[in-house]
Amino acid sequence: MVALMHRGNETYQHMFQKTRSILSYVATHYLDDYDYFHLGGDDMHVIVENMRSLMLEYEREGYSGNKEGRMFGQIAKLPRGNLIFLGGPGYTLDRIGLKKLHDFMSKCNPNAVTHKEDQEITRCVRNLNLEWSDNRDKCTGQQRSFDEHPDMTYNQKPGKGTHNFFWEHQWSYWANLDHPTIKGVKVGVKRGLDAASNHTVAFHRLRYPSWMARHHALVYRACDASTPLGNLTDIGVDGSITADGA
């Protein structure tokens, strides 16, 4: 554990300042040791095998045009129209992207006091000519990262009053996105068991150790065989959900 100093008090309202310190520390001490850097909170569950597969996809793709460096994650659209990388499930920078962000950080609203670190970090990277990658499933268009826990993700229902305005806005935005690989096709509404890709990377808001342990057990078939869930056979041991399972 490293005790990092940051501007402001040790409060949630200074999350952007905490994030600046974390990224600066990682870039200073570990930049040459790793290819990718994923930033998220302690209530985030990452399915590492699926993350690795996603990184290999990007390795094969390379950069487009004159872009150098990459940032990827779940992209949301704010009510006023700006696109941001959601911080809840975490976002990922490759080595070039982190180096550029670290070098630019002192010029990017360094005194801001806000808990909306994802909005501030996104604002910074807009200046860096990075490849922005929405990490949706390229085969299905489904989301692979989620700013909510699995219960909300899979039980989200349409209609006024089911969830707050922000999430109704997001689900509408995602449904109207162009399919990643099929021209002329919209992704459409994805709800129920179709809400998440079989190759999901991360969920957010698993706030309690028991929730985190439960989710890990479901993903990796670690439930005791004497339990009903332990008898399931359609969840892949590689951390992904198989086509037969959902």
CSV table of N, CA, C and O in Angstrom, one decimal, residues 134-222:
chain,number,residue,atom,x,y,z
A,134,ASP,N,-14.3,2.6,-27.7
A,134,ASP,CA,-15.4,2.2,-26.9
A,134,ASP,C,-15.3,0.6,-26.9
A,134,ASP,O,-15.3,0.0,-27.9
A,135,ASN,N,-15.2,0.1,-25.7
A,135,ASN,CA,-14.9,-1.3,-25.6
A,135,ASN,C,-16.1,-2.3,-25.7
A,135,ASN,O,-16.1,-3.4,-25.2
A,136,ARG,N,-17.1,-1.8,-26.5
A,136,ARG,CA,-18.2,-2.7,-26.8
A,136,ARG,C,-17.8,-4.0,-27.5
A,136,ARG,O,-16.8,-4.0,-28.2
A,137,ASP,N,-18.6,-5.0,-27.4
A,137,ASP,CA,-18.4,-6.3,-28.1
A,137,ASP,C,-18.5,-6.0,-29.6
A,137,ASP,O,-19.6,-5.6,-30.1
A,138,LYS,N,-17.5,-6.3,-30.4
A,138,LYS,CA,-17.6,-6.0,-31.8
A,138,LYS,C,-18.5,-6.9,-32.6
A,138,LYS,O,-18.9,-6.6,-33.7
A,139,CYS,N,-18.8,-8.1,-32.0
A,139,CYS,CA,-19.7,-9.0,-32.7
A,139,CYS,C,-21.1,-8.7,-32.5
A,139,CYS,O,-22.0,-8.9,-33.3
A,140,THR,N,-21.5,-8.3,-31.3
A,140,THR,CA,-22.9,-8.1,-30.9
A,140,THR,C,-23.3,-6.6,-30.6
A,140,THR,O,-24.5,-6.3,-30.6
A,141,GLY,N,-22.3,-5.8,-30.4
A,141,GLY,CA,-22.6,-4.4,-30.0
A,141,GLY,C,-22.9,-4.2,-28.5
A,141,GLY,O,-23.2,-3.1,-28.1
A,142,GLN,N,-22.9,-5.3,-27.8
A,142,GLN,CA,-23.3,-5.2,-26.3
A,142,GLN,C,-22.1,-4.6,-25.6
A,142,GLN,O,-21.0,-4.6,-26.0
A,143,GLN,N,-22.5,-4.0,-24.4
A,143,GLN,CA,-21.5,-3.3,-23.5
A,143,GLN,C,-20.7,-4.4,-22.9
A,143,GLN,O,-21.1,-5.5,-22.6
A,144,ARG,N,-19.4,-4.1,-22.6
A,144,ARG,CA,-18.5,-5.0,-21.9
A,144,ARG,C,-18.0,-4.4,-20.6
A,144,ARG,O,-17.4,-5.1,-19.8
A,145,SER,N,-18.3,-3.2,-20.3
A,145,SER,CA,-18.1,-2.6,-19.0
A,145,SER,C,-19.3,-1.9,-18.5
A,145,SER,O,-20.1,-1.4,-19.3
A,146,PHE,N,-19.5,-1.9,-17.2
A,146,PHE,CA,-20.8,-1.5,-16.6
A,146,PHE,C,-20.5,-0.6,-15.4
A,146,PHE,O,-19.8,-1.1,-14.4
A,147,ASP,N,-21.1,0.5,-15.3
A,147,ASP,CA,-21.0,1.4,-14.2
A,147,ASP,C,-21.9,1.0,-13.1
A,147,ASP,O,-22.0,1.7,-12.0
A,148,GLU,N,-22.7,0.0,-13.2
A,148,GLU,CA,-23.6,-0.6,-12.2
A,148,GLU,C,-23.2,-2.0,-11.9
A,148,GLU,O,-22.5,-2.7,-12.6
A,149,HIS,N,-23.8,-2.5,-10.8
A,149,HIS,CA,-23.6,-3.9,-10.4
A,149,HIS,C,-24.5,-4.8,-11.3
A,149,HIS,O,-25.4,-4.3,-12.0
A,150,PRO,N,-24.2,-6.1,-11.3
A,150,PRO,CA,-25.0,-7.0,-12.2
A,150,PRO,C,-26.5,-7.0,-12.0
A,150,PRO,O,-27.2,-7.1,-13.0
A,151,ASP,N,-26.9,-6.9,-10.8
A,151,ASP,CA,-28.4,-6.9,-10.5
A,151,ASP,C,-29.1,-5.8,-11.3
A,151,ASP,O,-30.1,-6.0,-12.0
A,152,MET,N,-28.6,-4.6,-11.2
A,152,MET,CA,-29.2,-3.5,-12.0
A,152,MET,C,-29.0,-3.7,-13.5
A,152,MET,O,-29.9,-3.4,-14.3
A,153,THR,N,-27.8,-4.1,-13.9
A,153,THR,CA,-27.5,-4.3,-15.3
A,153,THR,C,-28.5,-5.2,-16.0
A,153,THR,O,-29.1,-4.9,-17.0
A,154,TYR,N,-28.8,-6.4,-15.3
A,154,TYR,CA,-29.6,-7.4,-16.0
A,154,TYR,C,-31.1,-7.2,-15.7
A,154,TYR,O,-32.0,-7.7,-16.4
A,155,ASN,N,-31.4,-6.3,-14.7
A,155,ASN,CA,-32.9,-6.1,-14.4
A,155,ASN,C,-33.4,-4.7,-14.8
A,155,ASN,O,-34.5,-4.3,-14.5
A,156,GLN,N,-32.5,-4.0,-15.5
A,156,GLN,CA,-33.0,-2.7,-16.0
A,156,GLN,C,-34.2,-2.9,-16.9
A,156,GLN,O,-34.2,-3.7,-17.9
A,157,LYS,N,-35.3,-2.1,-16.7
A,157,LYS,CA,-36.5,-2.2,-17.5
A,157,LYS,C,-36.8,-0.8,-18.1
A,157,LYS,O,-36.5,0.2,-17.5
A,158,PRO,N,-37.4,-0.8,-19.2
A,158,PRO,CA,-37.8,0.5,-19.8
A,158,PRO,C,-38.9,1.1,-19.1
A,158,PRO,O,-39.7,0.4,-18.4
A,159,GLY,N,-39.1,2.4,-19.3
A,159,GLY,CA,-40.2,3.1,-18.7
A,159,GLY,C,-39.8,4.1,-17.7
A,159,GLY,O,-38.8,4.0,-16.9
A,160,LYS,N,-40.6,5.1,-17.6
A,160,LYS,CA,-40.4,6.2,-16.7
A,160,LYS,C,-40.4,5.7,-15.2
A,160,LYS,O,-41.3,5.0,-14.8
A,161,GLY,N,-39.5,6.2,-14.5
A,161,GLY,CA,-39.5,5.9,-13.0
A,161,GLY,C,-38.8,4.6,-12.6
A,161,GLY,O,-38.6,4.4,-11.4
A,162,THR,N,-38.4,3.8,-13.6
A,162,THR,CA,-37.7,2.5,-13.2
A,162,THR,C,-36.3,2.8,-12.6
A,162,THR,O,-35.9,2.2,-11.7
A,163,HIS,N,-35.6,3.7,-13.2
A,163,HIS,CA,-34.3,4.2,-12.8
A,163,HIS,C,-34.2,5.7,-13.0
A,163,HIS,O,-35.0,6.3,-13.7
A,164,ASN,N,-33.1,6.3,-12.6
A,164,ASN,CA,-33.0,7.7,-12.7
A,164,ASN,C,-32.8,8.1,-14.2
A,164,ASN,O,-32.5,7.3,-15.0
A,165,PHE,N,-32.9,9.4,-14.4
A,165,PHE,CA,-32.9,10.0,-15.7
A,165,PHE,C,-31.6,9.7,-16.4
A,165,PHE,O,-31.5,9.3,-17.6
A,166,PHE,N,-30.4,9.7,-15.7
A,166,PHE,CA,-29.1,9.5,-16.3
A,166,PHE,C,-29.1,8.1,-17.0
A,166,PHE,O,-28.6,8.0,-18.1
A,167,TRP,N,-29.6,7.1,-16.3
A,167,TRP,CA,-29.4,5.8,-16.8
A,167,TRP,C,-30.4,5.5,-18.0
A,167,TRP,O,-30.1,4.8,-18.9
A,168,GLU,N,-31.6,6.1,-17.9
A,168,GLU,CA,-32.5,6.0,-19.0
A,168,GLU,C,-31.9,6.6,-20.2
A,168,GLU,O,-32.0,6.1,-21.4
A,169,HIS,N,-31.2,7.7,-20.0
A,169,HIS,CA,-30.6,8.5,-21.1
A,169,HIS,C,-29.5,7.6,-21.7
A,169,HIS,O,-29.3,7.5,-22.9
A,170,GLN,N,-28.7,6.9,-20.8
A,170,GLN,CA,-27.6,6.1,-21.3
A,170,GLN,C,-28.1,4.9,-22.1
A,170,GLN,O,-27.6,4.6,-23.2
A,171,TRP,N,-29.1,4.2,-21.6
A,171,TRP,CA,-29.6,3.0,-22.4
A,171,TRP,C,-30.1,3.4,-23.7
A,171,TRP,O,-30.0,2.7,-24.7
A,172,SER,N,-30.8,4.6,-23.8
A,172,SER,CA,-31.3,5.1,-25.1
A,172,SER,C,-30.1,5.4,-26.0
A,172,SER,O,-30.1,5.1,-27.2
A,173,TYR,N,-29.1,6.0,-25.5
A,173,TYR,CA,-27.9,6.4,-26.3
A,173,TYR,C,-27.2,5.1,-26.8
A,173,TYR,O,-26.9,5.0,-28.0
A,174,TRP,N,-27.0,4.1,-26.0
A,174,TRP,CA,-26.3,2.9,-26.4
A,174,TRP,C,-27.2,2.2,-27.5
A,174,TRP,O,-26.6,1.6,-28.4
A,175,ALA,N,-28.5,2.2,-27.3
A,175,ALA,CA,-29.4,1.5,-28.2
A,175,ALA,C,-29.3,2.1,-29.6
A,175,ALA,O,-29.5,1.3,-30.6
A,176,ASN,N,-29.0,3.3,-29.7
A,176,ASN,CA,-29.0,4.0,-31.0
A,176,ASN,C,-27.6,4.2,-31.6
A,176,ASN,O,-27.5,4.8,-32.7
A,177,LEU,N,-26.6,3.5,-31.0
A,177,LEU,CA,-25.3,3.5,-31.6
A,177,LEU,C,-25.3,2.6,-32.8
A,177,LEU,O,-26.0,1.6,-32.9
A,178,ASP,N,-24.4,3.0,-33.8
A,178,ASP,CA,-24.2,2.1,-34.9
A,178,ASP,C,-23.5,0.8,-34.4
A,178,ASP,O,-22.7,0.8,-33.5
A,179,HIS,N,-23.9,-0.3,-35.1
A,179,HIS,CA,-23.2,-1.6,-34.7
A,179,HIS,C,-21.7,-1.4,-35.0
A,179,HIS,O,-21.3,-0.8,-36.0
A,180,PRO,N,-20.8,-2.0,-34.2
A,180,PRO,CA,-19.4,-1.8,-34.4
A,180,PRO,C,-18.9,-2.3,-35.7
A,180,PRO,O,-17.9,-1.8,-36.2
A,181,THR,N,-19.5,-3.4,-36.2
A,181,THR,CA,-18.9,-4.0,-37.4
A,181,THR,C,-19.9,-4.3,-38.5
A,181,THR,O,-19.5,-4.6,-39.6
A,182,ILE,N,-21.2,-4.1,-38.3
A,182,ILE,CA,-22.2,-4.3,-39.3
A,182,ILE,C,-22.7,-2.9,-39.8
A,182,ILE,O,-23.5,-2.2,-39.0
A,183,LYS,N,-22.4,-2.5,-41.0
A,183,LYS,CA,-22.8,-1.2,-41.5
A,183,LYS,C,-24.3,-1.1,-41.7
A,183,LYS,O,-25.0,-2.1,-42.1
A,184,GLY,N,-24.9,0.0,-41.3
A,184,GLY,CA,-26.3,0.3,-41.5
A,184,GLY,C,-27.2,-0.3,-40.4
A,184,GLY,O,-28.4,-0.3,-40.5
A,185,VAL,N,-26.6,-0.9,-39.4
A,185,VAL,CA,-27.4,-1.6,-38.3
A,185,VAL,C,-27.2,-0.9,-37.0
A,185,VAL,O,-26.0,-0.6,-36.7
A,186,LYS,N,-28.2,-0.6,-36.3
A,186,LYS,CA,-28.1,-0.1,-34.9
A,186,LYS,C,-28.0,-1.2,-34.0
A,186,LYS,O,-28.5,-2.3,-34.2
A,187,VAL,N,-27.4,-0.9,-32.8
A,187,VAL,CA,-27.3,-2.0,-31.8
A,187,VAL,C,-28.6,-2.4,-31.3
A,187,VAL,O,-28.9,-3.6,-31.1
A,188,GLY,N,-29.5,-1.4,-31.1
A,188,GLY,CA,-30.8,-1.8,-30.5
A,188,GLY,C,-30.8,-1.9,-29.0
A,188,GLY,O,-29.7,-1.9,-28.4
A,189,VAL,N,-32.0,-2.1,-28.4
A,189,VAL,CA,-32.1,-2.2,-27.0
A,189,VAL,C,-31.6,-3.5,-26.5
A,189,VAL,O,-32.0,-4.6,-27.0
A,190,LYS,N,-30.8,-3.5,-25.5
A,190,LYS,CA,-30.2,-4.8,-24.9
A,190,LYS,C,-30.6,-4.8,-23.4
A,190,LYS,O,-30.1,-4.1,-22.6
A,191,ARG,N,-31.6,-5.6,-23.1
A,191,ARG,CA,-32.0,-5.7,-21.7
A,191,ARG,C,-32.1,-7.2,-21.3
A,191,ARG,O,-31.9,-8.1,-22.1
A,192,GLY,N,-32.3,-7.4,-20.0
A,192,GLY,CA,-32.3,-8.7,-19.5
A,192,GLY,C,-30.9,-9.4,-19.6
A,192,GLY,O,-29.9,-8.7,-19.5
A,193,LEU,N,-30.9,-10.7,-19.9
A,193,LEU,CA,-29.6,-11.4,-20.1
A,193,LEU,C,-28.8,-10.9,-21.3
A,193,LEU,O,-27.7,-11.3,-21.4
A,194,ASP,N,-29.5,-10.2,-22.2
A,194,ASP,CA,-28.7,-9.6,-23.3
A,194,ASP,C,-28.0,-8.3,-23.0
A,194,ASP,O,-27.4,-7.8,-23.9
A,195,ALA,N,-28.2,-7.8,-21.8
A,195,ALA,CA,-27.7,-6.5,-21.5
A,195,ALA,C,-26.2,-6.5,-21.5
A,195,ALA,O,-25.5,-5.5,-21.8
A,196,ALA,N,-25.5,-7.6,-21.2
A,196,ALA,CA,-24.1,-7.7,-21.1
A,196,ALA,C,-23.5,-8.7,-22.0
A,196,ALA,O,-24.1,-9.7,-22.3
A,197,SER,N,-22.4,-8.3,-22.6
A,197,SER,CA,-21.7,-9.2,-23.5
A,197,SER,C,-21.2,-10.5,-22.7
A,197,SER,O,-20.9,-10.5,-21.5
A,198,ASN,N,-21.1,-11.6,-23.5
A,198,ASN,CA,-20.5,-12.8,-22.9
A,198,ASN,C,-19.0,-12.6,-22.5
A,198,ASN,O,-18.5,-13.4,-21.8
A,199,HIS,N,-18.5,-11.5,-23.0
A,199,HIS,CA,-17.0,-11.2,-22.8
A,199,HIS,C,-16.9,-9.9,-22.0
A,199,HIS,O,-16.0,-9.1,-22.2
A,200,THR,N,-17.8,-9.8,-21.0
A,200,THR,CA,-17.8,-8.6,-20.2
A,200,THR,C,-16.5,-8.5,-19.4
A,200,THR,O,-15.9,-9.4,-19.0
A,201,VAL,N,-16.0,-7.2,-19.3
A,201,VAL,CA,-14.7,-6.9,-18.7
A,201,VAL,C,-14.9,-6.5,-17.2
A,201,VAL,O,-14.1,-7.0,-16.3
A,202,ALA,N,-15.9,-5.7,-16.9
A,202,ALA,CA,-15.9,-5.1,-15.5
A,202,ALA,C,-17.3,-4.7,-15.1
A,202,ALA,O,-18.1,-4.2,-16.0
A,203,PHE,N,-17.6,-4.9,-13.8
A,203,PHE,CA,-18.8,-4.3,-13.2
A,203,PHE,C,-18.4,-3.4,-12.1
A,203,PHE,O,-17.3,-3.5,-11.5
A,204,HIS,N,-19.3,-2.5,-11.8
A,204,HIS,CA,-19.1,-1.5,-10.7
A,204,HIS,C,-20.1,-1.7,-9.6
A,204,HIS,O,-21.0,-2.4,-9.7
A,205,ARG,N,-19.8,-1.0,-8.5
A,205,ARG,CA,-20.7,-0.9,-7.3
A,205,ARG,C,-20.9,-2.2,-6.6
A,205,ARG,O,-22.0,-2.5,-6.0
A,206,LEU,N,-19.9,-3.1,-6.6
A,206,LEU,CA,-19.9,-4.3,-5.8
A,206,LEU,C,-19.3,-3.9,-4.4
A,206,LEU,O,-18.2,-4.1,-4.1
A,207,ARG,N,-20.1,-3.2,-3.6
A,207,ARG,CA,-19.6,-2.4,-2.5
A,207,ARG,C,-19.2,-3.2,-1.3
A,207,ARG,O,-18.5,-2.7,-0.4
A,208,TYR,N,-19.7,-4.4,-1.2
A,208,TYR,CA,-19.5,-5.2,0.0
A,208,TYR,C,-18.6,-6.4,-0.3
A,208,TYR,O,-18.8,-7.0,-1.4
A,209,PRO,N,-17.8,-6.9,0.6
A,209,PRO,CA,-17.0,-8.0,0.3
A,209,PRO,C,-17.8,-9.3,-0.1
A,209,PRO,O,-17.4,-10.1,-0.9
A,210,SER,N,-19.0,-9.4,0.6
A,210,SER,CA,-19.8,-10.6,0.2
A,210,SER,C,-20.3,-10.5,-1.2
A,210,SER,O,-20.4,-11.5,-1.9
A,211,TRP,N,-20.6,-9.3,-1.7
A,211,TRP,CA,-21.1,-9.1,-3.1
A,211,TRP,C,-19.9,-9.5,-4.0
A,211,TRP,O,-20.1,-10.2,-5.0
A,212,MET,N,-18.7,-9.0,-3.7
A,212,MET,CA,-17.6,-9.3,-4.6
A,212,MET,C,-17.3,-10.8,-4.6
A,212,MET,O,-17.0,-11.3,-5.7
A,213,ALA,N,-17.3,-11.4,-3.5
A,213,ALA,CA,-17.0,-12.8,-3.4
A,213,ALA,C,-18.1,-13.6,-4.2
A,213,ALA,O,-17.8,-14.6,-4.8
A,214,ARG,N,-19.3,-13.2,-4.0
A,214,ARG,CA,-20.4,-13.9,-4.7
A,214,ARG,C,-20.3,-13.8,-6.2
A,214,ARG,O,-20.4,-14.8,-7.0
A,215,HIS,N,-20.0,-12.6,-6.7
A,215,HIS,CA,-19.8,-12.4,-8.1
A,215,HIS,C,-18.6,-13.2,-8.7
A,215,HIS,O,-18.7,-13.8,-9.7
A,216,HIS,N,-17.5,-13.2,-7.9
A,216,HIS,CA,-16.4,-14.0,-8.3
A,216,HIS,C,-16.7,-15.5,-8.4
A,216,HIS,O,-16.3,-16.2,-9.4
A,217,ALA,N,-17.5,-16.0,-7.4
A,217,ALA,CA,-17.8,-17.4,-7.4
A,217,ALA,C,-18.7,-17.7,-8.6
A,217,ALA,O,-18.6,-18.8,-9.2
A,218,LEU,N,-19.6,-16.8,-9.0
A,218,LEU,CA,-20.5,-17.1,-10.1
A,218,LEU,C,-19.7,-17.1,-11.4
A,218,LEU,O,-19.9,-18.0,-12.3
A,219,VAL,N,-18.8,-16.2,-11.6
A,219,VAL,CA,-18.1,-16.1,-12.8
A,219,VAL,C,-17.1,-17.3,-13.0
A,219,VAL,O,-17.0,-17.9,-14.1
A,220,TYR,N,-16.5,-17.7,-11.9
A,220,TYR,CA,-15.4,-18.7,-12.0
A,220,TYR,C,-15.9,-20.1,-11.5
A,220,TYR,O,-15.1,-21.0,-11.2
A,221,ARG,N,-17.2,-20.3,-11.4
A,221,ARG,CA,-17.8,-21.6,-11.0
A,221,ARG,C,-17.2,-22.1,-9.7
A,221,ARG,O,-16.8,-23.2,-9.6
A,222,ALA,N,-17.1,-21.2,-8.8
A,222,ALA,CA,-16.5,-21.5,-7.5
A,222,ALA,C,-17.5,-21.8,-6.4
A,222,ALA,O,-17.2,-22.0,-5.2
